[in-house]
Amino acid sequence: MLLGLTGGRLLPSPRRCLLHCRHIKSAATAASGVGDGVLSAFRSICGEDGVSLGEAVREQHGKDESVHRCRPPDVVVFPRCVEEVSALAKVCHKHRLPIIPFGTGTGLEGGVGAVKGGVCFSLRNMEQVLDLHPEDFDVTVEPGVTRKALNAYLRDTGLWFPVDPGADASLCGMAATSASGTNAVRYGTMRENVMNLEVVLADGSIVHTAGKGRRPRKTSAGYNLTNLFVGSEGTLGIITKTTLRLYGIPEAMVSAVCSFPSVQAAVDSTVQTLQAGVPIARIDPEFLDDVMIDACNRFSSLSYPVTPTLFLEFHGSEQSLEEQVKTAEDITQSNGGSDFQWARDTETRNRLWKARHDAWYAALALRPGCKAYSTDVCVPLSRLPQIIVETKEDLIENRLTGPIAGHVGDGNFHCLMVVDPNNPEEMHRVHLFTERLARRALAMDGTCTGEHGVGLGKRALLCEEMGPVGIQVMRSLKDTLDPNSLMNPGKILQREEP
Amino acid sequence: MLLGLTGGRLLPSPRRCLLHCRHIKSAATAASGVGDGVLSAFRSICGEDGVSLGEAVREQHGKDESVHRCRPPDVVVFPRCVEEVSALAKVCHKHRLPIIPFGTGTGLEGGVGAVKGGVCFSLRNMEQVLDLHPEDFDVTVEPGVTRKALNAYLRDTGLWFPVDPGADASLCGMAATSASGTNAVRYGTMRENVMNLEVVLADGSIVHTAGKGRRPRKTSAGYNLTNLFVGSEGTLGIITKTTLRLYGIPEAMVSAVCSFPSVQAAVDSTVQTLQAGVPIARIDPEFLDDVMIDACNRFSSLSYPVTPTLFLEFHGSEQSLEEQVKTAEDITQSNGGSDFQWARDTETRNRLWKARHDAWYAALALRPGCKAYSTDVCVPLSRLPQIIVETKEDLIENRLTGPIAGHVGDGNFHCLMVVDPNNPEEMHRVHLFTERLARRALAMDGTCTGEHGVGLGKRALLCEEMGPVGIQVMRSLKDTLDPNSLMNPGKILQREEP
């Protein structure tokens, strides 16, 4: 099933998202392997309060913000430190119990579902910001620390962590899913910004992917374990610390909006702006298509022309920004774009970008009572116009609502599919659509997932994307690091039942 | 042994570097496993000309530009395409013959030495630039294509590939060793710039690390195989294609030089410049210490003050550069730095940077008849002054000549050790010194190798750096992908004899 995403980051906290949970086991049972002996061992490690069998707790840990159905674990544990994570994992290993790491539950591909039952490791009690080194532009955080919490913590340092997937996700969770978002062209994704990880492996041993406490800005010391675990979605180990690169907060930011006669013109403008801009500035263009901008106009009482639209943000010094905006304006106009609307101060910038920020709500408002989820294919820049045009035709042909928003500087875009989850026929049409879209991206040298990960939803597509040898290599890595298939089983790789 | 480096990129071509080869086997023998049947199979794959048993050819493929002694392979093969590489590897796999990939032989840690004999795969005949996509800022190259050859090929496109380790290395070889160099602060290392690899595995199967022909600018599709093979130094497979990110050639470049009263002042200035500069520009500071600048003055008849010196290069637009240079000048002066000498046009820039470019020759000229090699530890920026000061004291105390040059924006620096290779007592002192230096870096949260790799020289230090669990994980990955230990045996990981 490719029906992965609700973009639920805008939904209420997962702790209250119990509406669509089904198939909930009544309690941990001996049959599940989580017997009294195991529970007693868990309690001796992280205390009475650190182990929960409650139905509500298990349910809230059985789903993320996607439309994948709730698959609650048999038990949820709440370790307070890496030593407890390790000790709990050793118990699971001894009893061959699945381990599912849980950060904030803001994933979009069903990554936390306990498809084989087992033990959910909720890491919310590990929420320390550790080892901030402002002069070295790095910080180490525990898995309970979210993106916004870190940036609040950093407020007085002049530094920030820019990777922004929208959700206020756990930074270790973002490492686990190789997240990115709106700032990737400027600052890179998690892959480029994680310097070291502490990981508890399936047998409970603890590894530091770049050596314990190490934080050089570059290294050639052996295999790159850090980037093996970034994006491994909990299937190779539990990330218990991540060391991140930080950046100086730019002296100034300018936001701008511009309308274009066609998708091609908007993308041409993007490519040329990046080409001119890469050496001088941090520019990150966001794209909304005509359907999306129309929805945003209705939702937020705006009056943008109903045509493909670029939202730009420039980061730099006061003086450099003027030059950059001018360069971008020239390029824009040469591609038939309208005059820039642009803004410097935070308030006006936020007003200008309101359409982009509200896109998800605006899409949902197109069909009240429906749910939404998001595709996330990514293709080389030059293929963007064609894939967007073909995808829009496909949407119309198949009577589907799917306004498009994209991190267009990366070639990554989302169809925000608005569907009635109680209409199986429509859900099926959407499923077929998303598969066609993914295959269209694959045929254009792209990927089925630019930033949401594989999880449950894209396992079959991953096989098409990688080919049999690539999948075999991935499987062999998984088998090596997790020979008993305990780590978040059923995710990324499809596997026959044991 | 840590005596890895001659920085031999400035020596004559490895094809003529036969002076220090010893222990050369007289010919491939049945005992080595390379019998007539194997040779005949090789010849049927890549022709008579594609297989060489000649002593000179084997010798020139048995060493890189380091001081590690020559270890010639039993035979050298010259495949012309990936299919031939695969077929040859299958023969090796069947007969359990070691496989050693060879690009340009410009490595610095003994990575091409055939420590267990076997078959050297010289990839020089695979020299096509494939699939240039200027509008997508990417290109795919075969392993015979060097950095300079690619940039010459790109000359008319307005694009370039900026990673620059000094040597005119093969780009696939640079991927294999996770190389970087002078532009890493601005543009990243190979880790950030390789998008996809084609790799022939130990059994001859061919894998595309991001799926065949794929080149999205970001992906979350399963395990990051690309960065597992980047830096694997030929021990997991033979890289036969690499897809690289390209960048727009900056509109303008400005070079600048500035003297400082102390190492601390130079590094403080670097940190502050990066902090101010990161959002607005691509700035990459290079550092020479007083000993190095004195050597450069003597060698090139220059008259720089004999104090710690920064060489800066700014990339950007004409207008933005003025602002950047002014910012950097202000920061420099507030740290007690001298007035900038700066230059815009290529000729004056080259003259200004002559000291930096000639550092290697200048170091060698300090002791005519001696050889040089380079350490490459990397530490967090804030630890640089201390480690450089301690290292200079260590050099003096142990009567060693080791001027320092560094990619200081990364915290990465080289002691260009000038030694008499025929003086075992001095060589031993140097060995002990380099071990102390590496351990000093490890104690400061750094790495023993920022950009040269582990090869033969740093295997013991890698164990200290990673700790036993990290090494065990690396070893398990190696065993999984190369169960018979055929791929470049003896490199990165120390292993008991089978």
PDB file of N, CA, C and O in Angstrom, chain A residues 135-136 178 180 191 214-215 218-221 223-224 227 235 278 280 282 317 320 323 381-382 410 412 442 445-446 449 451 465 480, chain B residues 135-136 178 180 191 214-215 218-221 223-224 227 235 278 280 282 317 320 323 381-382 410 412 442 445-446 449 451 465 480:
ATOM      1  N   GLU A 135      31.144  27.350  19.739  1.00  0.00           N
ATOM      2  CA  GLU A 135      32.313  27.753  18.964  1.00  0.00           C
ATOM      3  C   GLU A 135      32.677  26.708  17.906  1.00  0.00           C
ATOM      4  O   GLU A 135      33.404  26.998  16.964  1.00  0.00           O
ATOM      5  N   ASP A 136      32.146  25.503  18.067  1.00  0.00           N
ATOM      6  CA  ASP A 136      32.400  24.450  17.077  1.00  0.00           C
ATOM      7  C   ASP A 136      31.180  24.198  16.189  1.00  0.00           C
ATOM      8  O   ASP A 136      31.189  23.292  15.360  1.00  0.00           O
ATOM      9  N   SER A 178      15.867  10.192   7.844  1.00  0.00           N
ATOM     10  CA  SER A 178      16.568  11.007   6.851  1.00  0.00           C
ATOM     11  C   SER A 178      15.671  12.138   6.367  1.00  0.00           C
ATOM     12  O   SER A 178      15.488  12.352   5.168  1.00  0.00           O
ATOM     13  N   SER A 180      14.044  15.959   5.723  1.00  0.00           N
ATOM     14  CA  SER A 180      14.576  17.250   5.272  1.00  0.00           C
ATOM     15  C   SER A 180      13.448  18.276   5.347  1.00  0.00           C
ATOM     16  O   SER A 180      12.915  18.506   6.413  1.00  0.00           O
ATOM     17  N   ARG A 191      21.128  13.924   6.312  1.00  0.00           N
ATOM     18  CA  ARG A 191      22.331  13.189   5.897  1.00  0.00           C
ATOM     19  C   ARG A 191      23.583  14.036   5.988  1.00  0.00           C
ATOM     20  O   ARG A 191      24.651  13.550   6.332  1.00  0.00           O
ATOM     21  N   ARG A 214      33.016  11.836  19.436  1.00  0.00           N
ATOM     22  CA  ARG A 214      33.787  12.493  18.369  1.00  0.00           C
ATOM     23  C   ARG A 214      32.891  13.441  17.572  1.00  0.00           C
ATOM     24  O   ARG A 214      31.726  13.161  17.336  1.00  0.00           O
ATOM     25  N   ARG A 215      33.502  14.549  17.156  1.00  0.00           N
ATOM     26  CA  ARG A 215      32.733  15.521  16.402  1.00  0.00           C
ATOM     27  C   ARG A 215      33.618  16.352  15.475  1.00  0.00           C
ATOM     28  O   ARG A 215      33.437  17.571  15.378  1.00  0.00           O
ATOM     29  N   LYS A 218      34.890  16.708   9.511  1.00  0.00           N
ATOM     30  CA  LYS A 218      35.000  15.720   8.439  1.00  0.00           C
ATOM     31  C   LYS A 218      35.870  14.583   8.910  1.00  0.00           C
ATOM     32  O   LYS A 218      36.663  14.752   9.843  1.00  0.00           O
ATOM     33  N   THR A 219      35.713  13.424   8.294  1.00  0.00           N
ATOM     34  CA  THR A 219      36.485  12.260   8.686  1.00  0.00           C
ATOM     35  C   THR A 219      36.535  11.278   7.524  1.00  0.00           C
ATOM     36  O   THR A 219      35.614  11.213   6.713  1.00  0.00           O
ATOM     37  N   SER A 220      37.648  10.551   7.450  1.00  0.00           N
ATOM     38  CA  SER A 220      37.776   9.446   6.494  1.00  0.00           C
ATOM     39  C   SER A 220      38.089   8.163   7.241  1.00  0.00           C
ATOM     40  O   SER A 220      38.713   7.265   6.695  1.00  0.00           O
ATOM     41  N   ALA A 221      37.643   8.085   8.494  1.00  0.00           N
ATOM     42  CA  ALA A 221      38.055   6.981   9.354  1.00  0.00           C
ATOM     43  C   ALA A 221      37.130   5.774   9.206  1.00  0.00           C
ATOM     44  O   ALA A 221      36.197   5.594   9.970  1.00  0.00           O
ATOM     45  N   TYR A 223      34.447   2.878   7.559  1.00  0.00           N
ATOM     46  CA  TYR A 223      33.128   2.929   6.927  1.00  0.00           C
ATOM     47  C   TYR A 223      32.256   3.988   7.602  1.00  0.00           C
ATOM     48  O   TYR A 223      32.303   4.178   8.819  1.00  0.00           O
ATOM     49  N   ASN A 224      31.445   4.636   6.790  1.00  0.00           N
ATOM     50  CA  ASN A 224      30.589   5.722   7.263  1.00  0.00           C
ATOM     51  C   ASN A 224      29.347   5.149   7.955  1.00  0.00           C
ATOM     52  O   ASN A 224      28.264   5.060   7.368  1.00  0.00           O
ATOM     53  N   ASN A 227      26.061   7.549   8.352  1.00  0.00           N
ATOM     54  CA  ASN A 227      25.074   7.619   7.277  1.00  0.00           C
ATOM     55  C   ASN A 227      24.448   6.273   6.947  1.00  0.00           C
ATOM     56  O   ASN A 227      23.512   6.214   6.140  1.00  0.00           O
ATOM     57  N   THR A 235      15.318   0.232  11.856  1.00  0.00           N
ATOM     58  CA  THR A 235      15.433  -1.188  11.505  1.00  0.00           C
ATOM     59  C   THR A 235      16.817  -1.756  11.785  1.00  0.00           C
ATOM     60  O   THR A 235      17.020  -2.967  11.652  1.00  0.00           O
ATOM     61  N   VAL A 278      23.677  29.957  -6.113  1.00  0.00           N
ATOM     62  CA  VAL A 278      24.396  29.019  -5.264  1.00  0.00           C
ATOM     63  C   VAL A 278      25.705  29.580  -4.727  1.00  0.00           C
ATOM     64  O   VAL A 278      26.008  29.425  -3.557  1.00  0.00           O
ATOM     65  N   ILE A 280      26.484  32.562  -4.044  1.00  0.00           N
ATOM     66  CA  ILE A 280      26.434  33.782  -3.245  1.00  0.00           C
ATOM     67  C   ILE A 280      25.454  33.742  -2.090  1.00  0.00           C
ATOM     68  O   ILE A 280      25.498  34.580  -1.218  1.00  0.00           O
ATOM     69  N   ARG A 282      22.005  31.677   0.251  1.00  0.00           N
ATOM     70  CA  ARG A 282      21.171  30.537   0.597  1.00  0.00           C
ATOM     71  C   ARG A 282      19.743  30.861   0.176  1.00  0.00           C
ATOM     72  O   ARG A 282      19.053  31.642   0.813  1.00  0.00           O
ATOM     73  N   SER A 317      23.404  38.513   4.602  1.00  0.00           N
ATOM     74  CA  SER A 317      23.618  39.802   5.267  1.00  0.00           C
ATOM     75  C   SER A 317      22.692  40.829   4.617  1.00  0.00           C
ATOM     76  O   SER A 317      22.226  40.645   3.490  1.00  0.00           O
ATOM     77  N   SER A 320      23.999  41.885   1.164  1.00  0.00           N
ATOM     78  CA  SER A 320      24.017  40.859   0.119  1.00  0.00           C
ATOM     79  C   SER A 320      22.604  40.519  -0.341  1.00  0.00           C
ATOM     80  O   SER A 320      22.385  40.139  -1.484  1.00  0.00           O
ATOM     81  N   GLU A 323      21.219  42.532  -3.353  1.00  0.00           N
ATOM     82  CA  GLU A 323      21.754  42.066  -4.627  1.00  0.00           C
ATOM     83  C   GLU A 323      21.075  40.764  -5.063  1.00  0.00           C
ATOM     84  O   GLU A 323      20.717  40.579  -6.222  1.00  0.00           O
ATOM     85  N   LEU A 381      16.024  18.170 -11.327  1.00  0.00           N
ATOM     86  CA  LEU A 381      15.352  19.455 -11.562  1.00  0.00           C
ATOM     87  C   LEU A 381      14.734  19.583 -12.955  1.00  0.00           C
ATOM     88  O   LEU A 381      13.602  20.043 -13.091  1.00  0.00           O
ATOM     89  N   SER A 382      15.472  19.172 -13.968  1.00  0.00           N
ATOM     90  CA  SER A 382      15.010  19.402 -15.337  1.00  0.00           C
ATOM     91  C   SER A 382      13.760  18.593 -15.665  1.00  0.00           C
ATOM     92  O   SER A 382      13.065  18.882 -16.624  1.00  0.00           O
ATOM     93  N   ASP A 410      15.012  21.196  -4.867  1.00  0.00           N
ATOM     94  CA  ASP A 410      15.513  19.824  -4.759  1.00  0.00           C
ATOM     95  C   ASP A 410      14.902  18.889  -5.788  1.00  0.00           C
ATOM     96  O   ASP A 410      15.254  17.712  -5.838  1.00  0.00           O
ATOM     97  N   ASN A 412      11.848  17.976  -5.468  1.00  0.00           N
ATOM     98  CA  ASN A 412      10.992  17.174  -4.575  1.00  0.00           C
ATOM     99  C   ASN A 412       9.641  17.878  -4.440  1.00  0.00           C
ATOM    100  O   ASN A 412       9.596  19.062  -4.158  1.00  0.00           O
ATOM    101  N   LEU A 442      10.452   7.285 -11.037  1.00  0.00           N
ATOM    102  CA  LEU A 442      11.529   6.312 -11.269  1.00  0.00           C
ATOM    103  C   LEU A 442      11.972   6.342 -12.729  1.00  0.00           C
ATOM    104  O   LEU A 442      13.170   6.249 -13.015  1.00  0.00           O
ATOM    105  N   ASP A 445      14.674   9.008 -13.626  1.00  0.00           N
ATOM    106  CA  ASP A 445      15.916   8.949 -12.827  1.00  0.00           C
ATOM    107  C   ASP A 445      15.724   9.401 -11.389  1.00  0.00           C
ATOM    108  O   ASP A 445      16.698   9.728 -10.697  1.00  0.00           O
ATOM    109  N   GLY A 446      14.476   9.431 -10.902  1.00  0.00           N
ATOM    110  CA  GLY A 446      14.207   9.943  -9.566  1.00  0.00           C
ATOM    111  C   GLY A 446      13.982   8.842  -8.548  1.00  0.00           C
ATOM    112  O   GLY A 446      14.304   7.675  -8.775  1.00  0.00           O
ATOM    113  N   THR A 449      10.798   8.314  -2.851  1.00  0.00           N
ATOM    114  CA  THR A 449      10.705   9.062  -1.593  1.00  0.00           C
ATOM    115  C   THR A 449      11.900   9.983  -1.392  1.00  0.00           C
ATOM    116  O   THR A 449      13.034   9.532  -1.210  1.00  0.00           O
ATOM    117  N   GLU A 451      11.947  12.361   1.077  1.00  0.00           N
ATOM    118  CA  GLU A 451      12.173  12.766   2.467  1.00  0.00           C
ATOM    119  C   GLU A 451      11.283  12.095   3.498  1.00  0.00           C
ATOM    120  O   GLU A 451      11.480  12.299   4.686  1.00  0.00           O
ATOM    121  N   GLU A 465      12.911   0.555  -7.356  1.00  0.00           N
ATOM    122  CA  GLU A 465      13.884   1.646  -7.425  1.00  0.00           C
ATOM    123  C   GLU A 465      15.321   1.138  -7.361  1.00  0.00           C
ATOM    124  O   GLU A 465      16.182   1.600  -8.094  1.00  0.00           O
ATOM    125  N   THR A 480      22.833  -8.780   8.939  1.00  0.00           N
ATOM    126  CA  THR A 480      24.076  -8.749   9.707  1.00  0.00           C
ATOM    127  C   THR A 480      23.892  -8.044  11.041  1.00  0.00           C
ATOM    128  O   THR A 480      24.341  -8.515  12.083  1.00  0.00           O
TER     129      THR A 480
ATOM    130  N   GLU B 135      21.769  21.105 -16.675  1.00  0.00           N
ATOM    131  CA  GLU B 135      20.591  21.735 -16.072  1.00  0.00           C
ATOM    132  C   GLU B 135      20.242  21.095 -14.731  1.00  0.00           C
ATOM    133  O   GLU B 135      19.508  21.678 -13.934  1.00  0.00           O
ATOM    134  N   ASP B 136      20.757  19.914 -14.472  1.00  0.00           N
ATOM    135  CA  ASP B 136      20.513  19.248 -13.184  1.00  0.00           C
ATOM    136  C   ASP B 136      21.740  19.301 -12.278  1.00  0.00           C
ATOM    137  O   ASP B 136      21.712  18.731 -11.179  1.00  0.00           O
ATOM    138  N   SER B 178      37.041   8.878   0.255  1.00  0.00           N
ATOM    139  CA  SER B 178      36.342   9.980   0.923  1.00  0.00           C
ATOM    140  C   SER B 178      37.245  11.207   1.008  1.00  0.00           C
ATOM    141  O   SER B 178      37.417  11.812   2.061  1.00  0.00           O
ATOM    142  N   SER B 180      38.866  15.028   0.323  1.00  0.00           N
ATOM    143  CA  SER B 180      38.338  16.395   0.331  1.00  0.00           C
ATOM    144  C   SER B 180      39.465  17.329  -0.084  1.00  0.00           C
ATOM    145  O   SER B 180      39.987  17.180  -1.171  1.00  0.00           O
ATOM    146  N   ARG B 191      31.781  12.901   0.465  1.00  0.00           N
ATOM    147  CA  ARG B 191      30.586  12.342   1.097  1.00  0.00           C
ATOM    148  C   ARG B 191      29.330  13.111   0.723  1.00  0.00           C
ATOM    149  O   ARG B 191      28.262  12.540   0.565  1.00  0.00           O
ATOM    150  N   ARG B 214      19.885   6.569 -11.222  1.00  0.00           N
ATOM    151  CA  ARG B 214      19.117   7.551 -10.433  1.00  0.00           C
ATOM    152  C   ARG B 214      20.003   8.712  -9.992  1.00  0.00           C
ATOM    153  O   ARG B 214      21.175   8.527  -9.666  1.00  0.00           O
ATOM    154  N   ARG B 215      19.410   9.891  -9.980  1.00  0.00           N
ATOM    155  CA  ARG B 215      20.187  11.067  -9.585  1.00  0.00           C
ATOM    156  C   ARG B 215      19.302  12.157  -8.990  1.00  0.00           C
ATOM    157  O   ARG B 215      19.459  13.329  -9.321  1.00  0.00           O
ATOM    158  N   LYS B 218      18.005  14.486  -3.477  1.00  0.00           N
ATOM    159  CA  LYS B 218      17.915  13.912  -2.141  1.00  0.00           C
ATOM    160  C   LYS B 218      17.036  12.664  -2.217  1.00  0.00           C
ATOM    161  O   LYS B 218      16.239  12.516  -3.136  1.00  0.00           O
ATOM    162  N   THR B 219      17.197  11.791  -1.244  1.00  0.00           N
ATOM    163  CA  THR B 219      16.428  10.559  -1.229  1.00  0.00           C
ATOM    164  C   THR B 219      16.368  10.026   0.198  1.00  0.00           C
ATOM    165  O   THR B 219      17.289  10.243   0.992  1.00  0.00           O
ATOM    166  N   SER B 220      15.250   9.371   0.510  1.00  0.00           N
ATOM    167  CA  SER B 220      15.127   8.650   1.777  1.00  0.00           C
ATOM    168  C   SER B 220      14.825   7.187   1.508  1.00  0.00           C
ATOM    169  O   SER B 220      14.191   6.523   2.318  1.00  0.00           O
ATOM    170  N   ALA B 221      15.252   6.698   0.357  1.00  0.00           N
ATOM    171  CA  ALA B 221      14.846   5.366  -0.092  1.00  0.00           C
ATOM    172  C   ALA B 221      15.784   4.284   0.448  1.00  0.00           C
ATOM    173  O   ALA B 221      16.714   3.853  -0.220  1.00  0.00           O
ATOM    174  N   TYR B 223      18.464   2.101   2.987  1.00  0.00           N
ATOM    175  CA  TYR B 223      19.782   2.350   3.544  1.00  0.00           C
ATOM    176  C   TYR B 223      20.653   3.127   2.557  1.00  0.00           C
ATOM    177  O   TYR B 223      20.595   2.904   1.354  1.00  0.00           O
ATOM    178  N   ASN B 224      21.467   4.009   3.107  1.00  0.00           N
ATOM    179  CA  ASN B 224      22.322   4.870   2.296  1.00  0.00           C
ATOM    180  C   ASN B 224      23.552   4.088   1.836  1.00  0.00           C
ATOM    181  O   ASN B 224      24.636   4.195   2.426  1.00  0.00           O
ATOM    182  N   ASN B 227      26.837   6.215   0.661  1.00  0.00           N
ATOM    183  CA  ASN B 227      27.837   6.642   1.645  1.00  0.00           C
ATOM    184  C   ASN B 227      28.462   5.487   2.415  1.00  0.00           C
ATOM    185  O   ASN B 227      29.400   5.703   3.191  1.00  0.00           O
ATOM    186  N   THR B 235      37.591  -1.861  -0.205  1.00  0.00           N
ATOM    187  CA  THR B 235      37.480  -3.081   0.596  1.00  0.00           C
ATOM    188  C   THR B 235      36.091  -3.715   0.531  1.00  0.00           C
ATOM    189  O   THR B 235      35.887  -4.800   1.059  1.00  0.00           O
ATOM    190  N   VAL B 278      29.277  32.143   6.799  1.00  0.00           N
ATOM    191  CA  VAL B 278      28.559  30.972   6.313  1.00  0.00           C
ATOM    192  C   VAL B 278      27.242  31.327   5.635  1.00  0.00           C
ATOM    193  O   VAL B 278      26.923  30.788   4.583  1.00  0.00           O
ATOM    194  N   ILE B 280      26.442  33.922   4.013  1.00  0.00           N
ATOM    195  CA  ILE B 280      26.489  34.808   2.857  1.00  0.00           C
ATOM    196  C   ILE B 280      27.461  34.392   1.775  1.00  0.00           C
ATOM    197  O   ILE B 280      27.399  34.884   0.672  1.00  0.00           O
ATOM    198  N   ARG B 282      30.911  31.680   0.254  1.00  0.00           N
ATOM    199  CA  ARG B 282      31.747  30.486   0.303  1.00  0.00           C
ATOM    200  C   ARG B 282      33.169  30.937   0.584  1.00  0.00           C
ATOM    201  O   ARG B 282      33.854  31.462  -0.270  1.00  0.00           O
ATOM    202  N   SER B 317      29.533  36.681  -6.144  1.00  0.00           N
ATOM    203  CA  SER B 317      29.320  37.664  -7.199  1.00  0.00           C
ATOM    204  C   SER B 317      30.246  38.843  -6.928  1.00  0.00           C
ATOM    205  O   SER B 317      30.710  39.054  -5.809  1.00  0.00           O
ATOM    206  N   SER B 320      28.923  40.982  -4.024  1.00  0.00           N
ATOM    207  CA  SER B 320      28.900  40.368  -2.701  1.00  0.00           C
ATOM    208  C   SER B 320      30.308  40.199  -2.143  1.00  0.00           C
ATOM    209  O   SER B 320      30.525  40.223  -0.943  1.00  0.00           O
ATOM    210  N   GLU B 323      31.690  43.098   0.033  1.00  0.00           N
ATOM    211  CA  GLU B 323      31.162  43.085   1.389  1.00  0.00           C
ATOM    212  C   GLU B 323      31.850  42.009   2.225  1.00  0.00           C
ATOM    213  O   GLU B 323      32.218  42.215   3.377  1.00  0.00           O
ATOM    214  N   LEU B 381      36.885  22.800  15.686  1.00  0.00           N
ATOM    215  CA  LEU B 381      37.561  24.089  15.476  1.00  0.00           C
ATOM    216  C   LEU B 381      38.185  24.670  16.737  1.00  0.00           C
ATOM    217  O   LEU B 381      39.321  25.144  16.716  1.00  0.00           O
ATOM    218  N   SER B 382      37.443  24.620  17.838  1.00  0.00           N
ATOM    219  CA  SER B 382      37.908  25.297  19.052  1.00  0.00           C
ATOM    220  C   SER B 382      39.147  24.640  19.633  1.00  0.00           C
ATOM    221  O   SER B 382      39.846  25.232  20.442  1.00  0.00           O
ATOM    222  N   ASP B 410      37.898  23.490   8.588  1.00  0.00           N
ATOM    223  CA  ASP B 410      37.389  22.161   8.942  1.00  0.00           C
ATOM    224  C   ASP B 410      38.011  21.622  10.221  1.00  0.00           C
ATOM    225  O   ASP B 410      37.648  20.538  10.665  1.00  0.00           O
ATOM    226  N   ASN B 412      41.064  20.660  10.224  1.00  0.00           N
ATOM    227  CA  ASN B 412      41.916  19.608   9.645  1.00  0.00           C
ATOM    228  C   ASN B 412      43.272  20.214   9.293  1.00  0.00           C
ATOM    229  O   ASN B 412      43.319  21.245   8.633  1.00  0.00           O
ATOM    230  N   LEU B 442      42.449  12.440  19.047  1.00  0.00           N
ATOM    231  CA  LEU B 442      41.367  11.601  19.581  1.00  0.00           C
ATOM    232  C   LEU B 442      40.924  12.119  20.946  1.00  0.00           C
ATOM    233  O   LEU B 442      39.724  12.133  21.258  1.00  0.00           O
ATOM    234  N   ASP B 445      38.223  14.934  20.887  1.00  0.00           N
ATOM    235  CA  ASP B 445      36.981  14.613  20.159  1.00  0.00           C
ATOM    236  C   ASP B 445      37.173  14.554  18.648  1.00  0.00           C
ATOM    237  O   ASP B 445      36.196  14.638  17.898  1.00  0.00           O
ATOM    238  N   GLY B 446      38.432  14.419  18.192  1.00  0.00           N
ATOM    239  CA  GLY B 446      38.686  14.456  16.756  1.00  0.00           C
ATOM    240  C   GLY B 446      38.911  13.081  16.159  1.00  0.00           C
ATOM    241  O   GLY B 446      38.592  12.050  16.768  1.00  0.00           O
ATOM    242  N   THR B 449      42.117  10.676  10.976  1.00  0.00           N
ATOM    243  CA  THR B 449      42.209  10.962   9.543  1.00  0.00           C
ATOM    244  C   THR B 449      41.013  11.767   9.054  1.00  0.00           C
ATOM    245  O   THR B 449      39.886  11.281   9.043  1.00  0.00           O
ATOM    246  N   GLU B 451      40.966  13.178   5.919  1.00  0.00           N
ATOM    247  CA  GLU B 451      40.741  13.100   4.477  1.00  0.00           C
ATOM    248  C   GLU B 451      41.633  12.130   3.725  1.00  0.00           C
ATOM    249  O   GLU B 451      41.418  11.927   2.534  1.00  0.00           O
ATOM    250  N   GLU B 465      39.986   4.875  17.806  1.00  0.00           N
ATOM    251  CA  GLU B 465      39.014   5.926  17.502  1.00  0.00           C
ATOM    252  C   GLU B 465      37.573   5.420  17.608  1.00  0.00           C
ATOM    253  O   GLU B 465      36.703   6.101  18.149  1.00  0.00           O
ATOM    254  N   THR B 480      30.054  -9.358   5.564  1.00  0.00           N
ATOM    255  CA  THR B 480      28.819  -9.588   4.821  1.00  0.00           C
ATOM    256  C   THR B 480      29.002  -9.362   3.339  1.00  0.00           C
ATOM    257  O   THR B 480      28.540 -10.150   2.509  1.00  0.00           O
TER     258      THR B 480
END
